[in-house]
Every structure is written in structure tokens, then in C-alpha cells.
Coordinates of C-alpha atoms in Angstrom, one line a residue:
Chain A
M1 CA 145.4 93.0 54.5
G2 CA 143.5 94.6 57.4
E3 CA 141.3 97.6 57.0
R4 CA 143.3 100.8 57.0
Y5 CA 142.1 104.1 58.6
Y6 CA 143.5 107.6 58.4
Q7 CA 141.9 108.6 61.8
E8 CA 140.8 105.4 63.4
D9 CA 139.7 106.9 66.7
I10 CA 137.2 109.1 64.8
E11 CA 136.3 106.8 62.0
C12 CA 135.5 103.9 64.4
M13 CA 134.2 106.0 67.3
P14 CA 131.3 104.4 69.1
R15 CA 128.0 106.0 68.0
E16 CA 127.1 107.3 71.4
K17 CA 130.3 109.2 71.6
L18 CA 130.0 110.4 68.0
R19 CA 126.6 111.8 68.9
E20 CA 128.1 113.7 71.8
L21 CA 130.8 115.1 69.6
Q22 CA 128.3 116.1 67.0
S23 CA 126.1 117.8 69.6
E24 CA 129.0 119.8 71.0
K25 CA 130.1 120.9 67.6
L26 CA 126.6 121.7 66.5
K27 CA 126.0 124.0 69.4
K28 CA 129.2 125.9 68.7
Q29 CA 128.5 126.0 64.9
V30 CA 125.0 127.4 65.4
Q31 CA 126.4 130.1 67.7
H32 CA 129.1 130.9 65.1
V33 CA 126.6 131.2 62.3
W34 CA 124.2 133.3 64.5
D35 CA 127.1 135.7 65.3
H36 CA 128.6 135.9 61.9
V37 CA 126.1 135.1 59.1
P38 CA 123.3 137.7 59.3
Y39 CA 121.5 136.0 56.3
Y40 CA 121.0 132.8 58.2
R41 CA 120.4 134.5 61.5
K42 CA 117.5 136.3 59.9
K43 CA 116.1 132.9 58.7
M44 CA 116.4 131.6 62.3
E45 CA 114.7 134.6 63.7
E46 CA 111.9 134.2 61.2
K47 CA 111.4 130.7 62.4
G48 CA 111.6 131.8 66.0
V49 CA 114.8 129.8 66.8
S50 CA 117.8 131.0 68.7
P51 CA 121.1 129.3 69.5
A52 CA 119.7 128.5 73.0
D53 CA 117.1 126.2 71.4
I54 CA 119.9 124.0 69.9
Q55 CA 121.2 121.9 72.8
S56 CA 122.0 118.6 70.9
I57 CA 121.6 117.1 67.5
D58 CA 118.0 116.1 68.5
D59 CA 117.2 119.8 68.0
L60 CA 118.7 120.0 64.5
H61 CA 115.2 119.8 62.9
K62 CA 114.3 123.1 64.5
L63 CA 116.8 125.0 62.2
P64 CA 115.7 126.4 58.9
F65 CA 116.8 124.9 55.6
L66 CA 119.3 126.4 53.3
S67 CA 118.7 125.9 49.6
K68 CA 120.5 126.6 46.4
A69 CA 118.2 129.7 46.0
D70 CA 119.6 131.0 49.3
L71 CA 123.1 130.5 48.0
R72 CA 122.2 132.4 44.9
D73 CA 120.5 135.2 46.9
S74 CA 123.6 135.6 49.1
Y75 CA 126.1 135.4 46.3
P76 CA 129.0 135.8 46.7
Y77 CA 129.9 136.8 50.3
G78 CA 126.5 136.6 52.0
L79 CA 127.0 133.3 53.8
M80 CA 130.6 133.9 54.7
G81 CA 131.2 133.1 58.3
V82 CA 134.6 134.8 58.8
D83 CA 136.5 137.8 57.8
K84 CA 137.8 137.8 54.2
K85 CA 141.3 138.1 55.5
D86 CA 140.9 134.8 57.3
C87 CA 140.0 132.9 54.1
V88 CA 142.7 131.3 52.1
R89 CA 140.8 129.7 49.1
I90 CA 137.7 129.6 47.0
H91 CA 136.3 126.9 44.9
S92 CA 133.3 127.1 42.7
T93 CA 130.9 124.9 40.8
S94 CA 130.8 124.8 37.0
G95 CA 127.4 126.4 36.8
T96 CA 127.4 130.0 35.7
T97 CA 125.4 133.2 36.3
G98 CA 123.0 132.8 39.1
K99 CA 123.7 129.1 39.5
R100 CA 127.3 129.2 40.4
V101 CA 128.2 128.2 43.9
M102 CA 131.2 130.0 45.4
A103 CA 132.6 128.3 48.5
F104 CA 135.2 129.8 50.8
Y105 CA 137.8 128.1 53.0
T106 CA 139.9 129.0 55.9
Q107 CA 143.1 127.0 56.4
H108 CA 141.2 125.0 59.0
D109 CA 138.5 124.2 56.4
V110 CA 141.0 123.1 53.9
D111 CA 142.6 120.9 56.5
L112 CA 139.4 119.1 57.5
W113 CA 138.4 118.7 53.8
E114 CA 141.8 117.1 53.1
D115 CA 141.4 114.9 56.1
C116 CA 138.1 113.6 54.7
C117 CA 139.8 112.9 51.3
A118 CA 142.8 111.2 53.2
R119 CA 140.2 108.9 54.9
A120 CA 138.8 108.0 51.4
I121 CA 142.3 107.3 50.1
M122 CA 143.3 105.1 53.0
A123 CA 140.0 103.2 52.9
T124 CA 141.1 101.8 49.5
G125 CA 144.2 100.4 51.2
A126 CA 146.6 103.0 49.9
T127 CA 149.4 104.3 52.1
A128 CA 152.4 106.6 51.9
E129 CA 154.0 103.9 49.8
D130 CA 151.6 104.7 46.9
V131 CA 151.9 106.9 43.9
C132 CA 148.6 108.8 43.5
H133 CA 147.7 110.0 40.0
V134 CA 145.2 112.8 40.3
A135 CA 143.4 113.2 37.0
Y136 CA 140.5 115.3 38.3
G137 CA 140.5 118.8 36.9
Y138 CA 142.5 121.3 38.9
G139 CA 141.4 124.8 39.4
L140 CA 138.0 126.1 40.6
F141 CA 136.6 122.5 40.5
T142 CA 137.0 120.8 43.9
G143 CA 137.9 117.4 42.4
G144 CA 141.6 118.0 41.8
A145 CA 142.3 120.1 44.9
G146 CA 140.5 117.7 47.3
L147 CA 142.1 114.5 46.3
H148 CA 145.5 116.3 45.8
G149 CA 145.3 117.5 49.4
G150 CA 144.2 114.2 50.8
S151 CA 147.0 112.4 48.9
H152 CA 149.5 114.8 50.6
K153 CA 148.0 114.1 54.0
V154 CA 148.4 110.4 53.5
G155 CA 151.9 111.0 52.2
C156 CA 151.5 109.5 48.8
L157 CA 153.8 110.6 46.0
T158 CA 151.2 112.9 44.4
V159 CA 151.0 113.4 40.6
P160 CA 149.0 116.6 39.9
I161 CA 148.4 115.8 36.3
S162 CA 144.9 117.3 36.1
S163 CA 142.5 116.2 33.3
G164 CA 143.1 115.9 29.6
N165 CA 146.0 114.7 27.3
T166 CA 145.2 111.0 27.7
D167 CA 148.3 109.6 26.1
R168 CA 150.5 111.6 28.4
Q169 CA 148.4 110.4 31.4
I170 CA 149.1 106.8 30.4
M171 CA 152.8 107.5 30.0
F172 CA 153.0 109.0 33.5
I173 CA 151.0 106.1 35.0
N174 CA 153.3 103.6 33.5
D175 CA 156.6 105.4 33.9
L176 CA 156.0 106.3 37.6
S177 CA 154.2 103.0 38.4
A178 CA 151.2 104.9 39.7
T179 CA 149.1 102.8 42.0
L180 CA 146.1 105.0 42.9
L181 CA 144.0 106.8 40.2
C182 CA 141.6 109.6 41.1
C183 CA 139.3 111.0 38.4
T184 CA 135.7 110.9 37.2
P185 CA 134.3 107.4 36.5
S186 CA 133.7 108.3 32.8
Y187 CA 137.4 109.4 32.4
A188 CA 138.5 106.3 34.2
A189 CA 136.5 104.2 31.7
Y190 CA 138.0 106.1 28.8
L191 CA 141.5 105.7 30.2
A192 CA 141.0 102.0 30.6
E193 CA 139.8 101.6 27.1
R194 CA 142.6 103.6 25.6
M195 CA 145.2 101.6 27.7
N196 CA 143.7 98.4 26.5
E197 CA 143.8 99.7 22.9
M198 CA 147.5 100.5 23.3
G199 CA 148.1 97.0 24.4
Y200 CA 148.2 97.4 28.1
G201 CA 146.2 94.7 29.7
P202 CA 145.0 94.5 33.4
D203 CA 148.3 92.7 34.4
D204 CA 150.5 95.3 32.7
I205 CA 148.8 98.4 34.3
P206 CA 150.5 99.3 37.6
L207 CA 147.4 100.8 39.1
K208 CA 145.9 98.9 42.1
Y209 CA 143.0 101.1 43.2
G210 CA 140.9 104.0 41.9
I211 CA 138.7 106.7 43.5
F212 CA 136.0 107.8 41.1
G213 CA 133.4 110.4 41.8
A214 CA 131.7 113.7 40.8
E215 CA 129.2 111.9 38.6
A216 CA 126.8 109.0 38.8
W217 CA 128.1 105.6 37.6
S218 CA 126.7 102.2 37.7
E219 CA 127.8 98.9 39.1
E220 CA 128.4 97.6 35.5
M221 CA 130.7 100.5 34.9
R222 CA 132.6 99.7 38.0
Q223 CA 133.0 96.1 36.9
D224 CA 134.1 97.2 33.5
I225 CA 136.8 99.6 34.8
Q226 CA 138.0 97.0 37.3
K227 CA 138.3 94.4 34.7
K228 CA 140.1 96.5 32.1
M229 CA 142.6 98.1 34.5
G230 CA 142.9 95.2 37.1
I231 CA 142.1 97.5 40.0
K232 CA 139.5 97.9 42.7
A233 CA 137.3 100.9 42.1
Y234 CA 135.9 103.0 44.9
D235 CA 133.1 105.6 44.9
I236 CA 133.3 109.0 46.6
Y237 CA 130.7 111.7 47.2
G238 CA 130.8 115.3 47.9
L239 CA 129.6 118.8 46.9
T240 CA 131.3 122.1 46.7
E241 CA 128.7 123.6 49.2
L242 CA 130.1 121.3 51.9
S243 CA 133.8 121.4 50.8
G244 CA 134.1 119.0 47.8
P245 CA 134.7 115.3 47.4
G246 CA 135.2 113.3 50.6
V247 CA 131.9 114.1 52.3
A248 CA 131.3 110.4 52.0
F249 CA 133.5 107.5 50.7
E250 CA 133.4 103.8 50.1
C251 CA 135.3 101.4 52.4
S252 CA 136.5 97.9 51.5
A253 CA 133.0 96.5 52.1
Q254 CA 131.7 98.7 49.2
K255 CA 128.2 98.7 50.6
G256 CA 127.4 102.4 50.7
M257 CA 129.6 105.4 51.4
H258 CA 130.5 106.4 54.9
I259 CA 129.6 110.0 55.6
N260 CA 132.3 111.8 57.6
E261 CA 129.9 112.4 60.5
D262 CA 132.3 114.2 62.7
H263 CA 132.2 117.0 60.1
F264 CA 128.8 116.6 58.5
I265 CA 125.4 115.5 59.9
A266 CA 123.1 113.9 57.3
E267 CA 119.3 113.9 57.5
I268 CA 116.8 112.5 55.1
I269 CA 113.7 114.6 54.5
D270 CA 110.5 114.5 52.5
P271 CA 111.3 116.9 49.7
D272 CA 107.8 118.2 49.6
T273 CA 107.0 118.8 53.2
G274 CA 110.5 119.2 54.6
E275 CA 109.8 116.7 57.4
V276 CA 112.6 114.5 58.7
L277 CA 111.9 110.9 57.7
P278 CA 112.6 107.9 59.9
D279 CA 115.9 106.0 59.6
G280 CA 116.1 103.9 56.4
S281 CA 113.6 106.0 54.4
E282 CA 114.3 107.2 51.0
G283 CA 114.2 111.0 50.6
E284 CA 116.2 114.1 50.1
L285 CA 119.6 114.3 51.6
V286 CA 120.3 117.3 53.9
F287 CA 123.7 118.2 55.3
T288 CA 124.8 120.4 58.2
S289 CA 128.5 121.2 58.3
L290 CA 129.7 121.0 61.9
D291 CA 133.0 122.8 61.9
K292 CA 133.5 124.6 58.7
E293 CA 134.3 128.2 59.5
A294 CA 134.3 130.2 56.2
F295 CA 131.2 128.6 54.6
P296 CA 129.3 127.1 57.4
V297 CA 126.1 125.8 55.8
L298 CA 123.4 124.5 58.1
R299 CA 120.7 122.1 56.9
Y300 CA 121.7 122.4 53.2
R301 CA 119.2 120.7 50.9
T302 CA 121.3 118.7 48.4
R303 CA 118.3 117.8 46.2
D304 CA 119.9 114.3 46.0
I305 CA 117.4 111.5 46.7
C306 CA 119.0 108.8 48.7
K307 CA 118.8 106.4 51.7
L308 CA 121.0 106.2 54.8
N309 CA 122.1 102.9 56.5
Y310 CA 122.9 103.1 60.2
E311 CA 123.8 99.4 60.5
K312 CA 127.3 98.5 61.6
C313 CA 129.7 98.0 58.7
S314 CA 132.1 95.1 58.4
C315 CA 135.0 97.5 57.9
G316 CA 134.8 98.6 61.5
R317 CA 133.8 102.2 60.7
T318 CA 130.8 103.4 62.7
H319 CA 129.8 106.4 60.5
V320 CA 126.5 106.1 58.7
R321 CA 126.5 104.9 55.1
M322 CA 124.7 106.6 52.3
A323 CA 123.5 104.8 49.2
K324 CA 124.4 106.1 45.7
P325 CA 122.0 108.9 45.1
M326 CA 119.1 107.6 43.1
G327 CA 118.0 110.8 41.5
R328 CA 117.3 114.5 42.1
S329 CA 114.3 116.3 43.6
D330 CA 114.9 119.2 41.2
D331 CA 115.6 119.2 37.5
M332 CA 119.4 119.4 37.7
L333 CA 121.3 117.1 35.4
I334 CA 124.9 116.0 35.9
I335 CA 126.5 115.6 32.5
R336 CA 130.2 114.7 32.3
G337 CA 130.5 115.7 35.9
V338 CA 129.0 119.2 35.2
N339 CA 125.8 120.5 36.8
V340 CA 123.3 121.5 34.1
F341 CA 119.9 123.1 34.7
P342 CA 117.4 123.2 31.9
S343 CA 116.7 126.8 32.7
Q344 CA 120.3 127.8 31.8
I345 CA 119.7 126.3 28.4
E346 CA 116.5 128.1 28.0
T347 CA 118.2 131.4 28.8
V348 CA 120.8 130.8 26.1
L349 CA 118.2 129.9 23.5
L350 CA 116.1 133.0 24.2
N351 CA 119.2 135.2 24.1
H352 CA 120.0 133.7 20.6
G353 CA 116.5 134.5 19.3
Y354 CA 115.2 130.9 19.4
G355 CA 111.9 130.1 21.1
A356 CA 111.7 128.1 24.3
N357 CA 110.8 124.9 22.5
Y358 CA 113.8 122.7 23.2
Q359 CA 114.6 119.2 24.4
I360 CA 117.7 117.9 26.1
I361 CA 118.7 114.4 25.3
V362 CA 121.4 112.8 27.4
D363 CA 122.8 109.3 26.8
R364 CA 125.8 107.4 27.6
V365 CA 127.8 105.9 24.8
N366 CA 131.1 104.0 25.5
N367 CA 130.9 105.2 29.1
T368 CA 130.9 108.9 28.1
D369 CA 127.8 111.1 28.4
T370 CA 126.4 112.5 25.1
F371 CA 124.5 115.7 25.3
E372 CA 122.2 116.9 22.6
V373 CA 120.0 120.0 22.6
R374 CA 117.2 119.9 20.1
V375 CA 115.7 123.2 19.2
E376 CA 112.7 123.9 17.1
M377 CA 113.3 126.0 14.0
T378 CA 111.2 129.2 14.0
P379 CA 110.1 131.2 11.0
E380 CA 112.1 134.2 12.3
M381 CA 115.3 132.1 12.3
F382 CA 114.8 130.5 9.0
T383 CA 116.5 131.6 5.8
D384 CA 117.2 129.7 2.5
N385 CA 120.9 130.3 3.1
I386 CA 122.5 127.2 4.6
G387 CA 125.7 129.0 5.7
E388 CA 123.7 131.5 7.7
I389 CA 121.7 128.8 9.5
E390 CA 124.9 126.9 10.2
A391 CA 126.6 130.1 11.6
R392 CA 123.6 130.6 13.9
Q393 CA 123.8 126.9 15.0
K394 CA 127.5 127.5 15.8
D395 CA 126.7 130.7 17.7
L396 CA 124.2 128.7 19.8
T397 CA 126.7 125.9 20.4
D398 CA 129.3 128.5 21.6
G399 CA 126.7 130.2 23.8
L400 CA 125.8 127.0 25.5
K401 CA 129.4 126.1 26.0
A402 CA 130.0 129.5 27.6
M403 CA 127.0 129.1 29.9
L404 CA 127.4 125.5 30.8
G405 CA 131.1 124.8 30.5
I406 CA 130.5 121.7 28.3
K407 CA 129.8 121.2 24.7
A408 CA 126.4 120.3 23.4
K409 CA 125.4 119.0 20.0
V410 CA 122.8 121.4 18.7
T411 CA 120.2 119.9 16.4
L412 CA 117.5 121.9 14.6
V413 CA 114.2 120.2 14.4
A414 CA 110.9 120.9 12.8
P415 CA 108.4 123.2 14.6
K416 CA 106.1 121.4 17.1
S417 CA 108.0 118.2 16.7
I418 CA 109.2 118.1 20.3
T419 CA 107.2 115.6 22.3
R420 CA 104.6 117.2 24.5
S421 CA 102.8 115.4 27.2
E422 CA 99.5 117.0 28.3
G423 CA 100.4 120.1 26.4
K424 CA 103.7 120.5 28.4
A425 CA 106.9 119.9 26.5
V426 CA 109.1 117.1 27.7
R427 CA 112.3 119.0 28.4
V428 CA 114.7 116.2 29.4
I429 CA 115.1 112.7 28.0
D430 CA 117.8 111.0 30.0
N431 CA 118.5 107.6 28.4
R432 CA 121.5 106.8 30.6
K433 CA 121.2 103.6 32.4
I434 CA 122.9 104.2 35.7
Chain B
M1 CA 111.9 138.3 -10.1
I2 CA 110.0 135.3 -8.9
N3 CA 109.3 133.8 -5.5
Q4 CA 111.0 130.6 -4.5
I5 CA 109.6 128.7 -1.6
S6 CA 112.3 127.5 0.9
V7 CA 111.3 124.8 3.3
F8 CA 113.2 123.7 6.4
L9 CA 113.4 119.9 6.6
E10 CA 114.5 118.1 9.7
N11 CA 117.0 115.4 8.9
K12 CA 115.0 112.2 9.5
P13 CA 113.3 109.7 7.2
G14 CA 110.0 110.8 5.7
T15 CA 110.2 114.6 6.1
L16 CA 110.6 115.2 2.4
N17 CA 107.8 112.9 1.6
E18 CA 105.6 114.6 4.1
M19 CA 106.1 117.8 2.2
T20 CA 105.4 116.3 -1.2
A21 CA 102.2 114.7 0.2
I22 CA 100.9 118.1 1.2
F23 CA 101.5 119.3 -2.3
A24 CA 99.9 116.3 -3.8
E25 CA 96.8 116.7 -1.6
N26 CA 96.5 120.3 -2.5
K27 CA 97.2 119.9 -6.2
I28 CA 100.2 122.1 -6.2
D29 CA 102.4 121.6 -9.2
I30 CA 106.2 121.7 -8.7
R31 CA 108.0 123.5 -11.6
A32 CA 111.5 123.3 -10.3
F33 CA 113.0 121.7 -7.2
S34 CA 116.4 121.4 -5.5
L35 CA 117.5 120.2 -2.2
A36 CA 120.4 121.6 -0.2
E37 CA 121.5 119.5 2.7
T38 CA 123.9 119.5 5.6
K39 CA 124.5 116.6 7.9
D40 CA 122.0 118.0 10.3
F41 CA 119.1 119.4 8.2
G42 CA 118.0 120.2 4.7
I43 CA 116.4 123.0 2.8
A44 CA 114.0 122.3 0.0
R45 CA 114.0 125.0 -2.7
L46 CA 111.0 125.0 -4.9
I47 CA 109.3 126.9 -7.7
V48 CA 105.6 126.0 -7.8
D49 CA 102.6 127.1 -9.9
D50 CA 100.8 128.8 -7.0
G51 CA 103.4 130.0 -4.4
Y52 CA 100.9 131.6 -2.0
E53 CA 98.7 128.6 -1.9
A54 CA 101.8 126.4 -1.3
M55 CA 102.9 128.6 1.5
N56 CA 99.5 128.5 3.2
V57 CA 99.3 124.7 3.2
L58 CA 102.9 124.3 4.4
K59 CA 102.3 126.6 7.3
E60 CA 99.1 124.9 8.2
A61 CA 101.1 121.7 8.4
D62 CA 103.6 123.4 10.7
F63 CA 106.5 123.5 8.2
V64 CA 108.8 126.5 8.5
A65 CA 109.0 128.0 5.1
N66 CA 109.6 131.4 3.5
F67 CA 109.8 133.1 0.2
S68 CA 113.2 133.9 -1.3
P69 CA 113.5 136.1 -4.4
V70 CA 115.1 134.4 -7.3
L71 CA 115.7 135.0 -11.0
A72 CA 114.5 132.6 -13.6
F73 CA 115.6 132.4 -17.3
A74 CA 114.5 130.2 -20.1
I75 CA 117.5 128.9 -22.2
P76 CA 117.5 126.8 -25.3
D77 CA 117.9 123.1 -24.5
E78 CA 121.1 122.7 -26.5
P79 CA 124.8 122.6 -26.0
G80 CA 126.2 126.0 -24.9
G81 CA 122.9 127.3 -23.7
L82 CA 123.9 127.6 -20.1
N83 CA 127.3 128.9 -21.0
H84 CA 125.9 131.7 -23.0
L85 CA 123.6 132.7 -20.1
L86 CA 126.4 132.6 -17.5
Q87 CA 128.6 134.8 -19.7
K88 CA 126.0 137.5 -19.3
F89 CA 126.2 137.1 -15.5
T90 CA 129.9 137.5 -15.7
D91 CA 129.6 140.6 -17.9
A92 CA 127.0 142.1 -15.5
K93 CA 129.2 141.2 -12.5
V94 CA 126.4 139.3 -10.8
N95 CA 127.4 137.0 -8.0
I96 CA 125.5 133.6 -7.9
E97 CA 124.7 132.1 -4.5
Y98 CA 123.2 129.0 -5.9
M99 CA 121.4 127.8 -9.0
Y100 CA 119.4 124.8 -10.2
A101 CA 117.8 123.8 -13.4
S102 CA 114.4 122.5 -14.5
L103 CA 113.6 121.1 -18.0
G104 CA 110.7 122.6 -19.7
G105 CA 107.3 121.0 -20.3
K106 CA 106.7 118.0 -22.7
D107 CA 106.7 120.0 -25.9
S108 CA 109.2 122.6 -24.9
D109 CA 112.7 122.7 -26.2
S110 CA 113.7 125.2 -23.4
A111 CA 115.2 124.6 -20.0
Y112 CA 114.7 126.8 -17.0
M113 CA 117.5 128.1 -14.9
I114 CA 116.8 129.4 -11.4
F115 CA 119.4 131.7 -9.7
R116 CA 119.7 133.0 -6.2
V117 CA 121.9 136.2 -6.4
S118 CA 123.3 138.6 -3.9
D119 CA 121.3 141.7 -4.6
T120 CA 118.3 140.5 -6.5
K121 CA 116.9 143.9 -7.7
Q122 CA 120.2 145.4 -8.7
S123 CA 121.3 142.2 -10.4
E124 CA 118.1 141.8 -12.3
A125 CA 118.5 145.3 -13.7
A126 CA 122.1 144.6 -14.7
L127 CA 121.1 141.4 -16.5
I128 CA 118.3 143.1 -18.3
A129 CA 120.8 145.7 -19.4
Q130 CA 122.8 142.8 -20.9
G131 CA 119.8 141.9 -23.0
L132 CA 118.4 139.0 -20.8
K133 CA 114.7 138.6 -20.1
P134 CA 113.9 137.2 -16.7
L135 CA 110.7 135.2 -16.4
S136 CA 107.8 136.6 -14.4
Q137 CA 105.7 134.8 -11.9
D138 CA 103.0 134.5 -14.5
D139 CA 105.4 132.9 -17.0
I140 CA 106.2 130.3 -14.5
S141 CA 102.6 129.6 -13.7
E142 CA 101.8 129.1 -17.3
I143 CA 104.6 126.6 -18.1

């Protein structure tokens, strides 16, 4: 089978031509932002840059960065680039108060995002003949909507099953002979295991390919899922700030994810100095959206640490490939696909009368993230009544769930028992081997 | 009314022993002891000869501990002893949250019952009205 493309002329466009296209789009986008997003215009003015200074992508480095803090400061409408009446959709990250990212879409934005997802789907080899089982969550989360839209564009029979109810998922996959599975890698691993338990081996399962993203996963996990389900598993990358999944995707070569460069320019910078690093360096990934209208972010710092590869790919695509992100330049954790900041946990603890002595322990057991918050018992919180302590423990668990959107196991530990290095508490222990 | 010491114990091997080591080092004598546990943590409940000293050494060792008011009674160490005592609790309409027992000293034919009740002061008065004699802190220290 030859390589399949959704938009071959763009995906395989010679790099020189791609650069021209990017430069054209960038000029227009900077003017659009200058005219419609006062928040960013002010940042540009502070840096002494005007649209006239941006003539090609070589001038990109002159523009100021946007950070998560900017998104927070301008929440919710401050970075909107069009009139509200021209927006058709919002999506949002799972973080809450202060950390939540609210992204807006015009119909044009939805279309380009779905095109990106359609490219990812066809890169697996899937076509309109396929049945696409979308088990990402639907709703504010971008996972479900993105792959759902992409699946429509390709013309697959789309099963909008969303997440949860595993046995029903398996029934649908089998009864409809679904061939493409889209979900988080941890859910894919869980589904695979459950199917094997129910007696469905790799030869009985109709699935042929899977697109798994929204959280980090290892090569071992890929092999495990592939073996159990008898499929080929593909990685996909994206973030709500840029639209959602499909910013980058794996092709048949599976040596990095092609960034959809006609829509997003990637740069690698030194996270400390902000300087752009030479090709092939490891650093923080920064994205500029080239033609998003409603939420046109320029030089957005993802905090993902990663490397870019500009070598020609055997699949025929010319777009640059990004390696799997190797870590973060901030303290954000991704647990079961959800963004978690230690500061959110601290807020909940203080609100519940605990001190700020806590530790987050993350691990991966049977391909699922475990999430434990250890809190030091304080004299103020202690009583000889077990029921009362347990009720407080439950309150805290509920409070964390409300803040983070995922459940943590709360463990009470003895005072001063949390590891401290050089007087500073070690907040996060991530034992996941990814 | 006497002071029970309640100590928070993290659920991991050695914590209880750490606490008893502190008592041993500081020559604190345990008069009565019970352990309440959940799957995540435990609470040691103790009556000792010198409660204030015990509290000081526990806090120095970074244990979380507090005093909880409890009622203690001596009962004859014979069949029906506890039943007779509890009948008075029923008559006085006193609600028991938890209780534990301690046998008396070597030569004693008494047992000591420790009770945590809902409203300690009011309950104590009601039990005295039923003719019971709660032990004092001094009684405990002298056992």
C-alpha cells in the first residue's frame, strides 16, 4: 500500500514553496492580530515591533512570546481575534480557575483543525472505507471533537462513542467492525487488556489502526497495544491553545510527528533566555498559528521540551517532524491526559485547612496513571475521632477532584515526613517510565 | 475526667515502634492502650502515668498528638463486672464513642475501663448521679 495523503499538494510541498506560503500567511496573521487583539498589539509595541517589521518567517523571532500567564491575564476574551458573533465554538482545557485555557473557533478555524486531523487519519492508511471509533472524551475537551471532525472529512463512518463504558465500547467495535480507534494511549491499553480478557485475541479484533494522543506514552506501550489488538498504533500531538489534536501526527515511517507547517510554525528556543536555537537542538517548543482567526496565538510557549528534525521523511511529506516531547520546562504534570499543576493542589490543601506540606506521587500501573497526594497531618487537623478524620480526607479528595477533574488518592502522613532536599520539599515524584 | 493521649500514626512499618521507643527512653509508663486503625492511618490512644511529659516528648519527635478527655472506672475483675458498669451508662443515657480496657497492676483484682463519651462533662455528672466513681488523673498515676 502506498502512502496516503489527505492534502498531498500541501503535505508534500517543496520546502522553499512552503516557506513562501508561511511567510505570506505570517504577514497577514501579524496584521490581523495587530488590528484585532489589543493585548498582543501592546506587547508588540512594548518590544518596538510593528507589522511592517515582519516581512517573512525570518522575522518571526522579532515578535514577543505569548505564555500561559498571558492566556490567564486575558481570560476569557482578551486574545479573541474576531467578533463574538463570528465564533462558532469554544473548547477548553481541563484545568480550572486561573489555569483553564478557553479557545475560540470560527467555522474556518474548525475546518482547518479538522483538516489537520484528517491528515493524521489518512496517514495511518485509513480511508472513507473505514469505520472510525472515537473514544476520546467529547465536550469541552478537544480530543473527541478533533478526531470526530477529521473522520468526517475523510469520510469514515464515524462512531461518536466518547469515553467510558468499556464493555459497550468493545461491543460496538466488534458489531460494527471498527477499523480505526482514536483515544488516549492509556485507554487503548486498557481496552486491549479487557478485550484479551474477554477472549478476543489480536486476530479476532477488527481494528487495524489506532491514533493515540493527549498524554505521553512509551515505545513499550506502543508495542504492547499493537500486539494485544493486532493494530498499528500512531501518535498524535496537539494543544487546545493551537486548536487541539492534529498539530502534528505520525506517518507510516513513525520517526517523529509531522507538524502541519502550513498552519503552524514551530521554533525551538532556550527556555531560560528565549533565544531561538539552531536546527536539531533540544529546547522549548514554540508555535505560531498562521491562519487561525478567532484565537490567533503568535509565538506561544508550549513548555514542552523537544527536538525538531528537518530531514526529508521516507513517507514523502516535507513538513518538519517533532520528536515526542521529553519533558516540560515548567512543573505541569499530565496525569491520565489531564493537565495538573502542583500549585492547584496547594490551593485546595490550604482551602481545606491543611498546610502546604504535600507531595504528589505519580506512577503508571498496568498502563494507567496512578495519582497520589500525600499530605502531612497537622495538630490543627488531628482529632482522636477516626470518622472525623476520614470525613476530612474525603472532603479533600472531593475538593481535588473538583479542581483538577481527576481523582487523587489522598494519604495522610506524619508531620515532617515528606522528603526535603536542601530544606525545600520535593513536591513531585514521577515514577512513570515513559 | 482524665486525659487520654491520642497519637496520629502513619500507616507504614515501624511507626508504632518509634512511638514506644520514645516512651521507653523517657521512662513513660503506659497504663492503658488501644489502637484504632483504618486502611490508611492509625490512631494510638493511651493513658500514661505522666501525660504532660508524654505529650512534650512526642511533640519534640514531630508526632501529631493531642489530649482527649475520657472517663475511667475501676471494676471488679470478675464475671458481670463490665455488664454492671454499662447498665449504669444505659440508665444515665450516656453515649459511648469508644472504649477499651486495661487490667490492673500485679496485685490488683480490678480492671480499668476507659470510655470516650459524647459530652464528657455532662456524662460524668450523670454517671456520678448513678453512684459511679470516675478515677482521677492522680488515681491513674498511682496505679
